[in-house]
CSV table of C-alpha atoms in Angstrom, one decimal:
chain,number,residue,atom,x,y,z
A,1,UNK,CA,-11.9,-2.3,10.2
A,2,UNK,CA,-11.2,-6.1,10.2
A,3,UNK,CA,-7.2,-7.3,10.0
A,4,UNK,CA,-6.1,-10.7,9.1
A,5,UNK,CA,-2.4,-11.8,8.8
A,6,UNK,CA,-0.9,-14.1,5.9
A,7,UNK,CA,-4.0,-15.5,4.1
A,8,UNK,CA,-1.1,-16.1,1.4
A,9,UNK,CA,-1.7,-18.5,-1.2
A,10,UNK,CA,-5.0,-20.1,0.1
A,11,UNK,CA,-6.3,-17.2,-1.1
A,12,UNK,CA,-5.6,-17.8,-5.1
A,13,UNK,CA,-8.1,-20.8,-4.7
A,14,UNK,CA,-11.5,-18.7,-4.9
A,15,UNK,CA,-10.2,-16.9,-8.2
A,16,UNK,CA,-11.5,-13.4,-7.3
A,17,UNK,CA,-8.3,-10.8,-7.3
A,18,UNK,CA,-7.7,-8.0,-5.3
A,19,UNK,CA,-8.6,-5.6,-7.8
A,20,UNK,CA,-12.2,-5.6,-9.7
A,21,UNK,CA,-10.7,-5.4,-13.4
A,22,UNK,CA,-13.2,-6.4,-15.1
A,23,UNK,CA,-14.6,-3.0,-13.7
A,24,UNK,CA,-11.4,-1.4,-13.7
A,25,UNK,CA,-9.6,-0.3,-10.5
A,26,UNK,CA,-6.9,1.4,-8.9
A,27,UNK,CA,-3.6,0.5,-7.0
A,28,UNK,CA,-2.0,2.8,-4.9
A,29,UNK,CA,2.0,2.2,-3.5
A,30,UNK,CA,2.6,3.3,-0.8
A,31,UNK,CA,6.3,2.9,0.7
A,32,UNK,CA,6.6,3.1,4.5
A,33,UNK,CA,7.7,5.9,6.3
A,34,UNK,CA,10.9,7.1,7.6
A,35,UNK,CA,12.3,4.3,10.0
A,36,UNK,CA,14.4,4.6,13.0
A,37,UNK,CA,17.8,2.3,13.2
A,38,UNK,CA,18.2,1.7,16.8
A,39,UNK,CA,21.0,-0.6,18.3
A,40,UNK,CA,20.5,-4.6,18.5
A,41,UNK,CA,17.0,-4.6,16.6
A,42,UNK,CA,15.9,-6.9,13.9
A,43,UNK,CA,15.4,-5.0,10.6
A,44,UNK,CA,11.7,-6.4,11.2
A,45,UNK,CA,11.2,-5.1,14.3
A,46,UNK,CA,12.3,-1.1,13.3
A,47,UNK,CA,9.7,1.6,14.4
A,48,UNK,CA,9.0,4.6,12.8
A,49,UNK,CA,11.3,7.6,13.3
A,50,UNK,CA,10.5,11.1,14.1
A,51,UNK,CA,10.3,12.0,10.5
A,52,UNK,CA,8.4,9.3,10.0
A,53,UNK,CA,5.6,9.6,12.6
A,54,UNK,CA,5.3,13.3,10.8
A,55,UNK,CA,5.2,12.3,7.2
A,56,UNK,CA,3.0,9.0,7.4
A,57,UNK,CA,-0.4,10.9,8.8
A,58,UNK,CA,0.6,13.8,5.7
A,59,UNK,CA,0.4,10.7,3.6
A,60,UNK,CA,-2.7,9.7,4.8
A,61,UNK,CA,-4.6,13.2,4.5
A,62,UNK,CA,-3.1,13.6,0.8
A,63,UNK,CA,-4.7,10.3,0.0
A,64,UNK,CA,-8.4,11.5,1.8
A,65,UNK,CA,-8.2,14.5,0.4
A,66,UNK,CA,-7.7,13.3,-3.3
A,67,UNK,CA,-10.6,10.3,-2.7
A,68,UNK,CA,-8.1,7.7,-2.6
A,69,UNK,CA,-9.5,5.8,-0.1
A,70,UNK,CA,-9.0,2.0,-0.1
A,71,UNK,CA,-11.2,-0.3,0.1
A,72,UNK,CA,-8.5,-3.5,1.2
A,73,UNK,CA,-4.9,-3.0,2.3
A,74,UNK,CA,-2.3,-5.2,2.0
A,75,UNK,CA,0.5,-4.1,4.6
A,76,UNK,CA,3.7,-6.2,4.9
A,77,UNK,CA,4.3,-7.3,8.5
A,78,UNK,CA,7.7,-5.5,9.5
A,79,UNK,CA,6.9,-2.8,12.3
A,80,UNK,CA,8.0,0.3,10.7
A,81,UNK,CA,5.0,-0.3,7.5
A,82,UNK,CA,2.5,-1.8,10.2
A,83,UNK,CA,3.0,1.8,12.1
A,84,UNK,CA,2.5,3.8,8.8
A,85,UNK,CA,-0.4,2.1,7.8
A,86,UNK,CA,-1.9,3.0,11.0
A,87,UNK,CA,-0.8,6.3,11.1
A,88,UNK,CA,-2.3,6.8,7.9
A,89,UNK,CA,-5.4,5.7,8.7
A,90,UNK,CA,-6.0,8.1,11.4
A,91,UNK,CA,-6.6,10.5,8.5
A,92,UNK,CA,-8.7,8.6,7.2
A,93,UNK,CA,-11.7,8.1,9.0
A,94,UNK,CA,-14.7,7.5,8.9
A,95,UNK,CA,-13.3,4.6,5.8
A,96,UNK,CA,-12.7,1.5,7.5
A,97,UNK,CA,-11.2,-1.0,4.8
A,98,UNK,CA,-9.9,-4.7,5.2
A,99,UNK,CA,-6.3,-4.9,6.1
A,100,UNK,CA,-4.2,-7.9,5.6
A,101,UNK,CA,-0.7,-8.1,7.0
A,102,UNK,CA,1.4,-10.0,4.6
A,103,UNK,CA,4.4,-11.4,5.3
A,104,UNK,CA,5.0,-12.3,1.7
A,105,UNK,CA,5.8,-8.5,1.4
A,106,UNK,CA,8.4,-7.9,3.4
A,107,UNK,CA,11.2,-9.1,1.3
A,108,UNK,CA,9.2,-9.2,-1.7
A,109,UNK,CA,10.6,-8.5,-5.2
A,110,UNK,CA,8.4,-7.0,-7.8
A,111,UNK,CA,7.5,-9.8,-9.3
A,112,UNK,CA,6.5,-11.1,-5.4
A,113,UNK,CA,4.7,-8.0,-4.6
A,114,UNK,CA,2.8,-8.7,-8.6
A,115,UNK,CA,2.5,-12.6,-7.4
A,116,UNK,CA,0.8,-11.3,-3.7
A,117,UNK,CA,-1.8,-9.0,-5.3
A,118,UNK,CA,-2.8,-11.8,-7.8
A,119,UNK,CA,-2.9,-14.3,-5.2
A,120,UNK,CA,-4.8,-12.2,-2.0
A,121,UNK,CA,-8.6,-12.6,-2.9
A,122,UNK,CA,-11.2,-9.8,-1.7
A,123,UNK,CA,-12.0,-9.7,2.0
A,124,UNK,CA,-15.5,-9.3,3.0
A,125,UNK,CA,-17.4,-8.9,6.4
A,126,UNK,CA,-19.9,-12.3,6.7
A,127,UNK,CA,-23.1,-10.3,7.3
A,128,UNK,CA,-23.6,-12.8,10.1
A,129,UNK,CA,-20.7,-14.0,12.1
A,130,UNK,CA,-19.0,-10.3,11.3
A,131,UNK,CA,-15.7,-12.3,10.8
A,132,UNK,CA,-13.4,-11.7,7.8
A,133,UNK,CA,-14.0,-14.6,5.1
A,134,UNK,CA,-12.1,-15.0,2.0
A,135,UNK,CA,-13.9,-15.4,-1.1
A,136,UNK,CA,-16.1,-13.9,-4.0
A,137,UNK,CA,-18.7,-11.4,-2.3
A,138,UNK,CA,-21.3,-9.2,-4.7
A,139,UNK,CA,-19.1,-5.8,-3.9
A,140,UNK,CA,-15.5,-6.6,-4.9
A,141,UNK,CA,-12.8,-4.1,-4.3
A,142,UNK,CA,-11.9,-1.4,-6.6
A,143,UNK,CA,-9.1,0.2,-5.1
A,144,UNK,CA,-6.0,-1.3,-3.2
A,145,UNK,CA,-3.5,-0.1,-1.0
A,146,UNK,CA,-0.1,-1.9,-1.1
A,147,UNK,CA,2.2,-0.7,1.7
A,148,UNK,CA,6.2,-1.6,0.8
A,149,UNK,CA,9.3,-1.4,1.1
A,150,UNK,CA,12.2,-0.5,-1.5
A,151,UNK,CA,13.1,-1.2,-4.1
A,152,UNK,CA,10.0,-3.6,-4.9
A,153,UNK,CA,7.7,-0.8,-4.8
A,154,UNK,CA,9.3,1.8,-7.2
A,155,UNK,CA,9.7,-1.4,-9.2
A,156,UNK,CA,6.2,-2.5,-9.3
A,157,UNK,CA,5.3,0.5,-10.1
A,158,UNK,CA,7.4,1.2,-13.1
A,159,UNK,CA,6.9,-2.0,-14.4
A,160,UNK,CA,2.7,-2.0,-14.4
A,161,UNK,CA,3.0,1.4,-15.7
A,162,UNK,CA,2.5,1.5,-19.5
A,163,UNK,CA,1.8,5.1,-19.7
A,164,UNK,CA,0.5,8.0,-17.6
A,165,UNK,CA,1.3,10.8,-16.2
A,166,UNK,CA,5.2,11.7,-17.9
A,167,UNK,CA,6.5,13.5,-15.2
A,168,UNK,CA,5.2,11.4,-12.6
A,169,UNK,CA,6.9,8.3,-14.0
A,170,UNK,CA,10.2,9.9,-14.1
A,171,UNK,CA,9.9,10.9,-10.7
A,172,UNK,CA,9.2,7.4,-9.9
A,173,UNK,CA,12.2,6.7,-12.2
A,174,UNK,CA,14.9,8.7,-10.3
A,175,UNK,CA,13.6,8.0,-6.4
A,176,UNK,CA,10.9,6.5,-4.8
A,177,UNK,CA,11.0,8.3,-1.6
A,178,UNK,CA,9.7,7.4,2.4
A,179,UNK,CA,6.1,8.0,2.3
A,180,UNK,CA,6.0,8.5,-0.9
A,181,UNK,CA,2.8,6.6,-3.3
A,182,UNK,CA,2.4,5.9,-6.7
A,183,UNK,CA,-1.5,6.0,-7.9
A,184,UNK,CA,-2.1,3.6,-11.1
A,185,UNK,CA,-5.3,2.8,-12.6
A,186,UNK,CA,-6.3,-0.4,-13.9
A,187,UNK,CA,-8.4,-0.7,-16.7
A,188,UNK,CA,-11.1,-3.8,-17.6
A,189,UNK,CA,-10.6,-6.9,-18.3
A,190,UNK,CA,-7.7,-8.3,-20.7
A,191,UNK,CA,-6.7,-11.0,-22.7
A,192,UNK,CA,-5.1,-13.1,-20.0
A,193,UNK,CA,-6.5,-11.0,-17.3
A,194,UNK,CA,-5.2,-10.3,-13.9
A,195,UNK,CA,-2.1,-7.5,-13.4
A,196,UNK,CA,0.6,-7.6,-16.0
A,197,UNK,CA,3.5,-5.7,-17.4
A,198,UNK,CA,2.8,-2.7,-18.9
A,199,UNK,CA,-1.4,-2.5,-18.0
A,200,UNK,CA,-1.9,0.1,-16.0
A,201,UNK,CA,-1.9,3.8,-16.1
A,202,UNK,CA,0.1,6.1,-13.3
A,203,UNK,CA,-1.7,8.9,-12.9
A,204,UNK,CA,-0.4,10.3,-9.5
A,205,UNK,CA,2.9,10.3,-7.5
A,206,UNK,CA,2.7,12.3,-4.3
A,207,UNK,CA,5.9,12.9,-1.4
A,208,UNK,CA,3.8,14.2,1.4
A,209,UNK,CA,6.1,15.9,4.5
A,210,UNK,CA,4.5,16.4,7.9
A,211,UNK,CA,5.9,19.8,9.5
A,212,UNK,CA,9.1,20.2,10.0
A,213,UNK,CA,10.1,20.0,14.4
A,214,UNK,CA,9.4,22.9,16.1
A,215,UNK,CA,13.1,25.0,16.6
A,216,UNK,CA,14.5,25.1,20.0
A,217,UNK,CA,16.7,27.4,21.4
């Protein structure tokens, strides 16, 4: 699994998005899981609660076992999406995608979180130095993996969403839960290509919960 932090805009220059549209590909948002608020730590720096060390691997086997397995992930950089991501990927071995942490994402608007996945180009291994390069390769990625925080990820999400799955979006609609993705599918290319408004199809919207504590008496 190769990592990279804040490629940010450099990345536009090669003109290869995250997503293969031309294919068609598939977005999955994925808000992080439930965080802890402990005293005299930076909103950055907030770890994962109990909850949320339960939920995010639930997340992770609901993704495996419904084959959506990313091929790059785009994590923001605030500790309580860094430890989901991880804990998701636990479940989902033997994949190893790219990961990029994004600092762009943390405080991202939808329209930021829209402006990061057009900008991020595809990572690839260089089949000789093994290091992470950015640029075109022959395999681009089909599916992504956004992790997020709210409200830019229930906002995303409704606003690529032109159609889908009804009840799905008005789930998404009312609450966009802790651990909770969205799944959208995006189809070939467009006039004016890349992501827009309105392009893609949501076609899954999961809340996985890990077990509940064990009951002490």
């Amino acid at each position: 699994m190769a990592e990279v932090t804040g490629v940010g805009n450099a990345a536009s220059a090669s003109g290869i998005g995250a997503i293969d549209e031309g294919a068609g590909g598939r977005l999955i948002v994925l808000r992080h899981a439930k965080s802890a608020w402990p005293d005299g730590v930076a909103d950055h720096e907030r770890p994962l609660a109990g909850r949320g060390r339960r939920d995010a691997p639930a997340a992770g086997r609901r993704l495996f076992d419904t084959g959506c397995v990313p091929d790059l992930v785009v994590c923001s950089t605030a500790r309580r999406a860094r430890e989901t991501w991880h804990l998701v990927a636990t479940e989902m071995a033997p994949a190893e995608p790219d990961v990029v942490f994004e600092p762009r994402v943390y405080a991202a608007s939808a329209s930021g979180l829209l402006r990061v996945l057009r900008d991020l180009a595809v990572l690839r291994r260089d089949a000789v130095s093994r290091e992470v390069v950015v640029g075109g390769g022959p395999e681009r990625c089909r599916t992504v993996l956004l992790v997020g925080h709210q409200p830019a990820v229930q906002e995303l999400v409704l606003t690529l969403a032109g159609g889908g799955d009804e009840q799905a979006l008005e789930r998404v609609r009312i609450k966009f839960p802790t651990s909770a993705f969205a799944v959208l599918t995006v189809p070939g290319t467009q006039a004016g290509g890349g992501l827009a408004p309105g392009t893609a199809v949501l076609t899954d919207f999961a809340v996985p919960r890990g077990p509940a504590p064990d009951a002490r008496g």
